GROMACS .gro file of C-alpha atoms in nm:
model
  362
    1MET     CA    1   1.460  -2.528   8.533
    2ASN     CA    2   1.123  -2.544   8.359
    3LYS     CA    3   0.926  -2.230   8.431
    4TYR     CA    4   0.595  -2.258   8.611
    5LYS     CA    5   0.300  -2.154   8.393
    6VAL     CA    6   0.099  -1.888   8.574
    7GLY     CA    7  -0.245  -1.732   8.537
    8ILE     CA    8  -0.339  -1.392   8.686
    9VAL     CA    9  -0.711  -1.387   8.766
   10GLY     CA   10  -0.828  -1.032   8.832
   11ALA     CA   11  -0.556  -0.893   8.605
   12THR     CA   12  -0.706  -0.550   8.538
   13GLY     CA   13  -0.730  -0.418   8.897
   14MET     CA   14  -0.450  -0.243   9.083
   15VAL     CA   15  -0.318  -0.560   9.249
   16GLY     CA   16  -0.354  -0.752   8.922
   17GLN     CA   17  -0.150  -0.482   8.750
   18ARG     CA   18   0.115  -0.514   9.020
   19PHE     CA   19   0.124  -0.892   8.962
   20ILE     CA   20   0.190  -0.827   8.593
   21THR     CA   21   0.486  -0.598   8.669
   22LEU     CA   22   0.629  -0.858   8.911
   23MET     CA   23   0.594  -1.139   8.657
   24ASP     CA   24   0.791  -0.937   8.400
   25GLY     CA   25   1.129  -1.112   8.393
   26HIS     CA   26   1.055  -1.340   8.689
   27PRO     CA   27   1.312  -1.624   8.686
   28TRP     CA   28   1.066  -1.900   8.783
   29PHE     CA   29   0.725  -1.790   8.658
   30GLU     CA   30   0.586  -1.733   8.308
   31THR     CA   31   0.243  -1.574   8.272
   32VAL     CA   32   0.036  -1.754   8.009
   33VAL     CA   33  -0.316  -1.642   8.108
   34LEU     CA   34  -0.469  -1.309   8.206
   35ALA     CA   35  -0.830  -1.327   8.321
   36ALA     CA   36  -1.089  -1.082   8.446
   37SER     CA   37  -1.464  -1.024   8.446
   38SER     CA   38  -1.699  -1.043   8.150
   39ARG     CA   39  -1.661  -0.664   8.107
   40THR     CA   40  -1.309  -0.699   7.967
   41ALA     CA   41  -1.295  -1.065   7.858
   42GLY     CA   42  -1.212  -1.097   7.488
   43LYS     CA   43  -1.019  -0.768   7.475
   44ALA     CA   44  -0.645  -0.730   7.442
   45TYR     CA   45  -0.499  -0.641   7.783
   46GLY     CA   46  -0.356  -0.308   7.660
   47GLU     CA   47  -0.698  -0.205   7.530
   48ALA     CA   48  -0.878  -0.318   7.847
   49ILE     CA   49  -0.662  -0.111   8.083
   50SER     CA   50  -0.619   0.191   7.855
   51GLY     CA   51  -0.648   0.496   8.081
   52ARG     CA   52  -0.663   0.271   8.388
   53TRP     CA   53  -0.298   0.162   8.422
   54LYS     CA   54  -0.183   0.277   8.767
   55MET     CA   55   0.173   0.143   8.782
   56ASP     CA   56   0.479   0.368   8.748
   57VAL     CA   57   0.629   0.145   8.475
   58PRO     CA   58   0.479   0.078   8.129
   59VAL     CA   59   0.264  -0.228   8.056
   60PRO     CA   60   0.509  -0.510   7.967
   61GLU     CA   61   0.510  -0.592   7.595
   62TRP     CA   62   0.415  -0.956   7.649
   63ALA     CA   63   0.097  -0.849   7.834
   64GLU     CA   64  -0.008  -0.573   7.594
   65ASN     CA   65  -0.160  -0.801   7.329
   66MET     CA   66  -0.259  -1.093   7.548
   67VAL     CA   67  -0.634  -1.154   7.515
   68ILE     CA   68  -0.815  -1.152   7.849
   69MET     CA   69  -1.007  -1.467   7.937
   70ASN     CA   70  -1.325  -1.482   8.145
   71ALA     CA   71  -1.230  -1.567   8.505
   72ASP     CA   72  -1.563  -1.741   8.560
   73THR     CA   73  -1.683  -1.908   8.239
   74ASP     CA   74  -1.330  -1.998   8.123
   75ALA     CA   75  -1.224  -2.143   8.461
   76GLU     CA   76  -1.195  -2.502   8.340
   77LYS     CA   77  -0.993  -2.400   8.035
   78ILE     CA   78  -0.765  -2.175   8.243
   79ALA     CA   79  -0.706  -2.449   8.501
   80GLY     CA   80  -0.588  -2.677   8.220
   81MET     CA   81  -0.334  -2.423   8.092
   82VAL     CA   82  -0.150  -2.325   8.410
   83ASP     CA   83   0.040  -2.473   8.703
   84PHE     CA   84  -0.127  -2.229   8.943
   85ILE     CA   85  -0.309  -1.895   8.951
   86PHE     CA   86  -0.272  -1.572   9.140
   87CYS     CA   87  -0.616  -1.443   9.236
   88ALA     CA   88  -0.690  -1.074   9.292
   89VAL     CA   89  -1.052  -1.040   9.184
   90ASP     CA   90  -1.286  -0.759   9.287
   91MET     CA   91  -1.606  -0.940   9.386
   92ASN     CA   92  -1.803  -0.995   9.706
   93LYS     CA   93  -1.658  -1.245   9.953
   94ASP     CA   94  -1.907  -1.524   9.887
   95GLU     CA   95  -1.837  -1.502   9.513
   96ILE     CA   96  -1.461  -1.501   9.571
   97ARG     CA   97  -1.482  -1.802   9.805
   98ALA     CA   98  -1.683  -1.992   9.546
   99LEU     CA   99  -1.451  -1.897   9.257
  100GLU     CA  100  -1.130  -1.986   9.442
  101THR     CA  101  -1.277  -2.316   9.563
  102ARG     CA  102  -1.384  -2.395   9.207
  103TYR     CA  103  -1.030  -2.344   9.071
  104ALA     CA  104  -0.888  -2.558   9.352
  105GLN     CA  105  -1.137  -2.836   9.274
  106LEU     CA  106  -1.033  -2.810   8.909
  107GLU     CA  107  -0.688  -2.918   9.041
  108CYS     CA  108  -0.542  -2.569   9.003
  109PRO     CA  109  -0.355  -2.431   9.308
  110VAL     CA  110  -0.473  -2.081   9.404
  111VAL     CA  111  -0.241  -1.822   9.561
  112SER     CA  112  -0.479  -1.550   9.668
  113ASN     CA  113  -0.446  -1.183   9.751
  114ASN     CA  114  -0.812  -1.175   9.859
  115SER     CA  115  -0.943  -1.187  10.215
  116ALA     CA  116  -1.235  -1.423  10.149
  117HIS     CA  117  -1.059  -1.743  10.260
  118ARG     CA  118  -0.835  -1.596  10.530
  119GLY     CA  119  -1.075  -1.721  10.798
  120THR     CA  120  -1.108  -2.071  10.650
  121PRO     CA  121  -0.944  -2.296  10.914
  122ASP     CA  122  -0.751  -2.522  10.674
  123VAL     CA  123  -0.639  -2.244  10.436
  124PRO     CA  124  -0.288  -2.128  10.530
  125MET     CA  125  -0.243  -1.750  10.559
  126VAL     CA  126   0.130  -1.712  10.527
  127ILE     CA  127   0.399  -1.449  10.569
  128PRO     CA  128   0.691  -1.666  10.446
  129GLU     CA  129   0.941  -1.534  10.703
  130VAL     CA  130   0.696  -1.574  10.992
  131ASN     CA  131   0.481  -1.889  10.961
  132PRO     CA  132   0.602  -2.100  10.665
  133GLU     CA  133   0.520  -2.420  10.857
  134HIS     CA  134   0.148  -2.349  10.812
  135ILE     CA  135   0.164  -2.468  10.450
  136LYS     CA  136   0.157  -2.827  10.575
  137VAL     CA  137  -0.217  -2.783  10.648
  138ILE     CA  138  -0.261  -2.794  10.268
  139ASP     CA  139  -0.251  -3.175  10.288
  140ASP     CA  140  -0.563  -3.172  10.509
  141GLN     CA  141  -0.732  -2.910  10.291
  142LYS     CA  142  -0.685  -3.133   9.986
  143LYS     CA  143  -0.857  -3.419  10.169
  144ARG     CA  144  -1.155  -3.193  10.242
  145LEU     CA  145  -1.169  -3.069   9.882
  146GLY     CA  146  -1.107  -3.415   9.736
  147THR     CA  147  -0.817  -3.291   9.525
  148LYS     CA  148  -0.469  -3.415   9.435
  149ARG     CA  149  -0.308  -3.085   9.329
  150GLY     CA  150  -0.567  -2.818   9.393
  151PHE     CA  151  -0.566  -2.603   9.707
  152ILE     CA  152  -0.596  -2.243   9.825
  153ALA     CA  153  -0.325  -2.046  10.008
  154VAL     CA  154  -0.358  -1.678  10.098
  155LYS     CA  155  -0.140  -1.391  10.206
  156SER     CA  156  -0.240  -1.184  10.507
  157ASN     CA  157  -0.385  -0.835  10.517
  158CYS     CA  158  -0.150  -0.555  10.411
  159SER     CA  159  -0.198  -0.366  10.738
  160ILE     CA  160  -0.028  -0.637  10.948
  161GLN     CA  161   0.272  -0.677  10.718
  162SER     CA  162   0.468  -0.402  10.891
  163TYR     CA  163   0.420  -0.472  11.263
  164VAL     CA  164   0.376  -0.854  11.275
  165PRO     CA  165   0.721  -0.917  11.117
  166ALA     CA  166   0.877  -0.673  11.365
  167LEU     CA  167   0.705  -0.839  11.662
  168HIS     CA  168   0.759  -1.198  11.551
  169PRO     CA  169   1.125  -1.246  11.654
  170LEU     CA  170   1.039  -1.084  11.990
  171MET     CA  171   0.764  -1.336  12.074
  172LYS     CA  172   1.013  -1.542  12.279
  173PHE     CA  173   1.007  -1.264  12.540
  174GLY     CA  174   0.633  -1.319  12.593
  175VAL     CA  175   0.460  -1.041  12.398
  176SER     CA  176   0.147  -0.983  12.608
  177LYS     CA  177  -0.019  -0.665  12.478
  178VAL     CA  178   0.006  -0.472  12.152
  179LEU     CA  179  -0.143  -0.141  12.041
  180ALA     CA  180  -0.089  -0.068  11.671
  181CYS     CA  181  -0.209   0.245  11.494
  182THR     CA  182  -0.170   0.215  11.117
  183TYR     CA  183  -0.146   0.499  10.865
  184GLN     CA  184  -0.241   0.343  10.534
  185ALA     CA  185  -0.181   0.451  10.176
  186ILE     CA  186  -0.462   0.513   9.929
  187SER     CA  187  -0.341   0.239   9.694
  188GLY     CA  188  -0.471   0.001   9.960
  189ALA     CA  189  -0.817   0.107   9.844
  190GLY     CA  190  -0.718   0.058   9.479
  191LYS     CA  191  -0.696   0.435   9.428
  192ASN     CA  192  -0.453   0.708   9.336
  193PHE     CA  193  -0.488   1.084   9.374
  194GLU     CA  194  -0.638   1.119   9.027
  195THR     CA  195  -0.920   0.879   9.107
  196TRP     CA  196  -0.960   0.991   9.471
  197PRO     CA  197  -0.899   1.369   9.473
  198GLU     CA  198  -1.080   1.414   9.804
  199MET     CA  199  -0.786   1.239   9.975
  200VAL     CA  200  -0.549   1.526   9.888
  201ASP     CA  201  -0.473   1.722  10.207
  202ASN     CA  202  -0.700   1.488  10.400
  203LEU     CA  203  -0.705   1.200  10.648
  204ILE     CA  204  -0.994   0.959  10.702
  205PRO     CA  205  -0.996   0.790  11.046
  206TYR     CA  206  -1.181   0.479  10.927
  207ILE     CA  207  -1.116   0.192  10.684
  208GLY     CA  208  -1.405  -0.053  10.669
  209GLY     CA  209  -1.320  -0.392  10.822
  210GLU     CA  210  -0.953  -0.308  10.860
  211GLU     CA  211  -0.931  -0.293  11.238
  212GLU     CA  212  -1.100  -0.632  11.277
  213LYS     CA  213  -0.854  -0.785  11.028
  214SER     CA  214  -0.558  -0.615  11.195
  215GLU     CA  215  -0.654  -0.753  11.535
  216GLN     CA  216  -0.763  -1.104  11.430
  217GLU     CA  217  -0.528  -1.204  11.146
  218PRO     CA  218  -0.206  -1.197  11.355
  219MET     CA  219  -0.366  -1.459  11.581
  220LYS     CA  220  -0.401  -1.698  11.286
  221VAL     CA  221  -0.048  -1.620  11.166
  222TRP     CA  222   0.085  -1.704  11.516
  223GLY     CA  223  -0.141  -2.008  11.550
  224LYS     CA  224  -0.052  -2.378  11.524
  225VAL     CA  225  -0.154  -2.654  11.285
  226GLU     CA  226  -0.349  -2.907  11.493
  227GLY     CA  227  -0.601  -3.169  11.386
  228GLY     CA  228  -0.596  -3.064  11.023
  229VAL     CA  229  -0.672  -2.695  11.086
  230ILE     CA  230  -0.490  -2.383  11.204
  231VAL     CA  231  -0.581  -2.311  11.565
  232PRO     CA  232  -0.535  -1.937  11.629
  233ALA     CA  233  -0.311  -1.813  11.908
  234VAL     CA  234  -0.484  -1.669  12.216
  235LYS     CA  235  -0.224  -1.404  12.291
  236PRO     CA  236  -0.097  -1.138  12.265
  237GLN     CA  237  -0.396  -0.911  12.308
  238ILE     CA  238  -0.399  -0.672  12.010
  239THR     CA  239  -0.594  -0.351  11.962
  240THR     CA  240  -0.564  -0.131  11.654
  241GLN     CA  241  -0.678   0.188  11.488
  242CYS     CA  242  -0.645   0.215  11.110
  243LEU     CA  243  -0.637   0.552  10.934
  244ARG     CA  244  -0.629   0.635  10.562
  245VAL     CA  245  -0.363   0.899  10.491
  246PRO     CA  246  -0.273   1.101  10.176
  247VAL     CA  247   0.015   0.876  10.066
  248THR     CA  248   0.036   0.683   9.738
  249ASN     CA  249   0.207   0.365   9.866
  250GLY     CA  250   0.330   0.248  10.205
  251HIS     CA  251   0.160   0.155  10.531
  252MET     CA  252   0.317   0.294  10.850
  253ALA     CA  253   0.240   0.157  11.197
  254ALA     CA  254   0.301   0.309  11.538
  255VAL     CA  255   0.341   0.012  11.772
  256PHE     CA  256   0.330  -0.010  12.152
  257VAL     CA  257   0.415  -0.346  12.310
  258SER     CA  258   0.429  -0.505  12.657
  259PHE     CA  259   0.625  -0.821  12.742
  260ASP     CA  260   0.631  -1.084  13.017
  261ASN     CA  261   1.010  -1.039  13.013
  262CYS     CA  262   1.104  -0.711  12.846
  263PRO     CA  263   1.426  -0.724  12.639
  264ASN     CA  264   1.659  -0.426  12.639
  265ILE     CA  265   1.675  -0.185  12.346
  266GLU     CA  266   2.010  -0.300  12.208
  267GLU     CA  267   1.905  -0.663  12.233
  268VAL     CA  268   1.594  -0.593  12.024
  269LYS     CA  269   1.794  -0.410  11.757
  270GLU     CA  270   2.039  -0.701  11.735
  271ILE     CA  271   1.755  -0.952  11.702
  272TRP     CA  272   1.597  -0.752  11.421
  273LYS     CA  273   1.930  -0.717  11.243
  274ASN     CA  274   2.003  -1.091  11.252
  275PHE     CA  275   1.655  -1.224  11.186
  276LYS     CA  276   1.618  -1.450  10.883
  277GLY     CA  277   1.316  -1.652  10.784
  278ARG     CA  278   1.255  -1.949  10.559
  279ALA     CA  279   1.237  -1.718  10.254
  280GLN     CA  280   1.597  -1.605  10.318
  281GLU     CA  281   1.719  -1.960  10.392
  282LEU     CA  282   1.579  -2.079  10.058
  283GLU     CA  283   1.703  -1.763   9.880
  284LEU     CA  284   1.367  -1.722   9.708
  285PRO     CA  285   1.386  -1.482   9.410
  286THR     CA  286   1.152  -1.219   9.559
  287ALA     CA  287   1.281  -1.242   9.916
  288PRO     CA  288   1.472  -0.944  10.058
  289LYS     CA  289   1.830  -1.023  10.155
  290GLN     CA  290   1.763  -0.860  10.493
  291PHE     CA  291   1.400  -0.869  10.598
  292LEU     CA  292   1.404  -0.619  10.889
  293HIS     CA  293   1.599  -0.291  10.862
  294TYR     CA  294   1.640  -0.067  11.168
  295PHE     CA  295   1.709   0.306  11.123
  296GLU     CA  296   1.884   0.494  11.404
  297GLU     CA  297   1.782   0.842  11.282
  298ASP     CA  298   1.498   1.003  11.483
  299ASN     CA  299   1.303   1.094  11.169
  300MET     CA  300   1.321   0.753  11.000
  301PRO     CA  301   1.181   0.546  10.841
  302GLN     CA  302   0.997   0.781  10.607
  303THR     CA  303   0.737   0.645  10.368
  304LYS     CA  304   0.866   0.815  10.053
  305LEU     CA  305   1.230   0.727  10.122
  306CYS     CA  306   1.198   0.373  10.255
  307ARG     CA  307   0.894   0.200  10.104
  308ASN     CA  308   1.093   0.063   9.808
  309LEU     CA  309   1.371  -0.083  10.023
  310GLU     CA  310   1.485  -0.418   9.875
  311ASN     CA  311   1.234  -0.387   9.590
  312GLY     CA  312   0.957  -0.304   9.836
  313MET     CA  313   0.986  -0.640  10.014
  314ALA     CA  314   1.173  -0.535  10.331
  315VAL     CA  315   1.024  -0.393  10.651
  316SER     CA  316   1.169  -0.066  10.786
  317ILE     CA  317   1.172   0.002  11.161
  318GLY     CA  318   1.273   0.302  11.370
  319ARG     CA  319   1.222   0.509  11.687
  320LEU     CA  320   1.255   0.215  11.928
  321ARG     CA  321   1.234   0.350  12.284
  322PRO     CA  322   1.076   0.286  12.627
  323ASP     CA  323   0.711   0.380  12.684
  324THR     CA  324   0.534   0.501  12.998
  325GLN     CA  325   0.221   0.283  12.954
  326TYR     CA  326   0.366  -0.014  12.762
  327ASP     CA  327   0.723  -0.146  12.777
  328LEU     CA  328   0.853  -0.038  12.436
  329LYS     CA  329   0.732   0.153  12.131
  330PHE     CA  330   0.852   0.186  11.772
  331VAL     CA  331   0.735   0.265  11.420
  332CYS     CA  332   0.753   0.040  11.117
  333LEU     CA  333   0.677   0.061  10.747
  334SER     CA  334   0.601  -0.178  10.462
  335HIS     CA  335   0.508  -0.128  10.097
  336ASN     CA  336   0.142  -0.222  10.086
  337THR     CA  337   0.110  -0.330   9.722
  338LEU     CA  338   0.448  -0.508   9.714
  339ARG     CA  339   0.521  -0.677  10.048
  340GLY     CA  340   0.158  -0.626  10.155
  341ALA     CA  341  -0.020  -0.749   9.842
  342ALA     CA  342   0.110  -0.884   9.511
  343GLY     CA  343   0.475  -0.916   9.619
  344GLY     CA  344   0.377  -1.108   9.931
  345ALA     CA  345   0.167  -1.344   9.719
  346VAL     CA  346   0.455  -1.396   9.472
  347LEU     CA  347   0.689  -1.477   9.761
  348LEU     CA  348   0.430  -1.722   9.900
  349ALA     CA  349   0.404  -1.888   9.557
  350GLU     CA  350   0.784  -1.920   9.546
  351LEU     CA  351   0.778  -2.082   9.890
  352LEU     CA  352   0.507  -2.328   9.781
  353CYS     CA  353   0.708  -2.420   9.470
  354ALA     CA  354   1.035  -2.457   9.663
  355GLU     CA  355   0.868  -2.677   9.926
  356GLY     CA  356   0.708  -2.902   9.664
  357TYR     CA  357   0.342  -2.797   9.700
  358ILE     CA  358   0.323  -2.669   9.342
  359ASP     CA  359   0.485  -2.858   9.057
  360ALA     CA  360   0.543  -2.757   8.695
  361ILE     CA  361   0.327  -2.994   8.490
  362HIS     CA  362   0.236  -2.778   8.189
   0.00000   0.00000   0.00000
């Protein structure tokens, strides 16, 4: 097959760096453009991120000498070179919305890691195993934008990537109430312990905007495409608390759930074990073979041991048991910069390509 030509816009940040590692050797995608702000535009990528590379693997050779383009002023040129872009820019939301809309109107599909367009009613916010059918709203979005190829699709917030996949196959039992407390890694803030030493031996019980996203975004994911927009679900009721913990990578969630018709413990485990989504049916390159893994051990899953399961794209679950206030409770874990950020966006791009929403024209 012809490889899709890809641009990474916001290539110097932590998520941009993760995109670069995931593009290294990808069977479908070839990165031909790296773009960032005016601060680094014109520099070779290796020079621009010298002393700032946060990944645990070296910068790929192909990226080292690639000259960074200006994400803003070179937008038209970039759009003409690629089949689509990944967007992971660090700007305010209004600026991100404007930039992503501009690329889409330049007939360049945008697969975004940013939150700016997650609330836009005709922009699909997709976890490929959970709500792949939402991509059909792209046809209506194109009509609004006046485009033939250009559109915006986004991945959801990293904090919901652990508990929403675990709850999704249980929705048929009438999930009515959910309490989720998340324990989120510092890489979610674009930091490591060197750049955020005050997080060592510390916990911060607040992450700005995170609880609102964690309560609202699942409702869009579980919504329905109607009248050219995604109409959010009205239940279950979700309440969350989100804490920053001294962990490099991996978001853990403690989940409490009530049902209209509560399934038994063994039934839930069997459902998780057998669950497959569209990403598995299509055998997408980045998709985990088994999406949901249940651990029987009382002390599992553990962040350090389980976050990289299936290349960081699987969800780990454990400690399923009855609760005195809710029906059931369990813990779950996902890798926040792989499944929760860049990896989730790569998987979404693969889904869009496989379903014919992105074609290889360059």
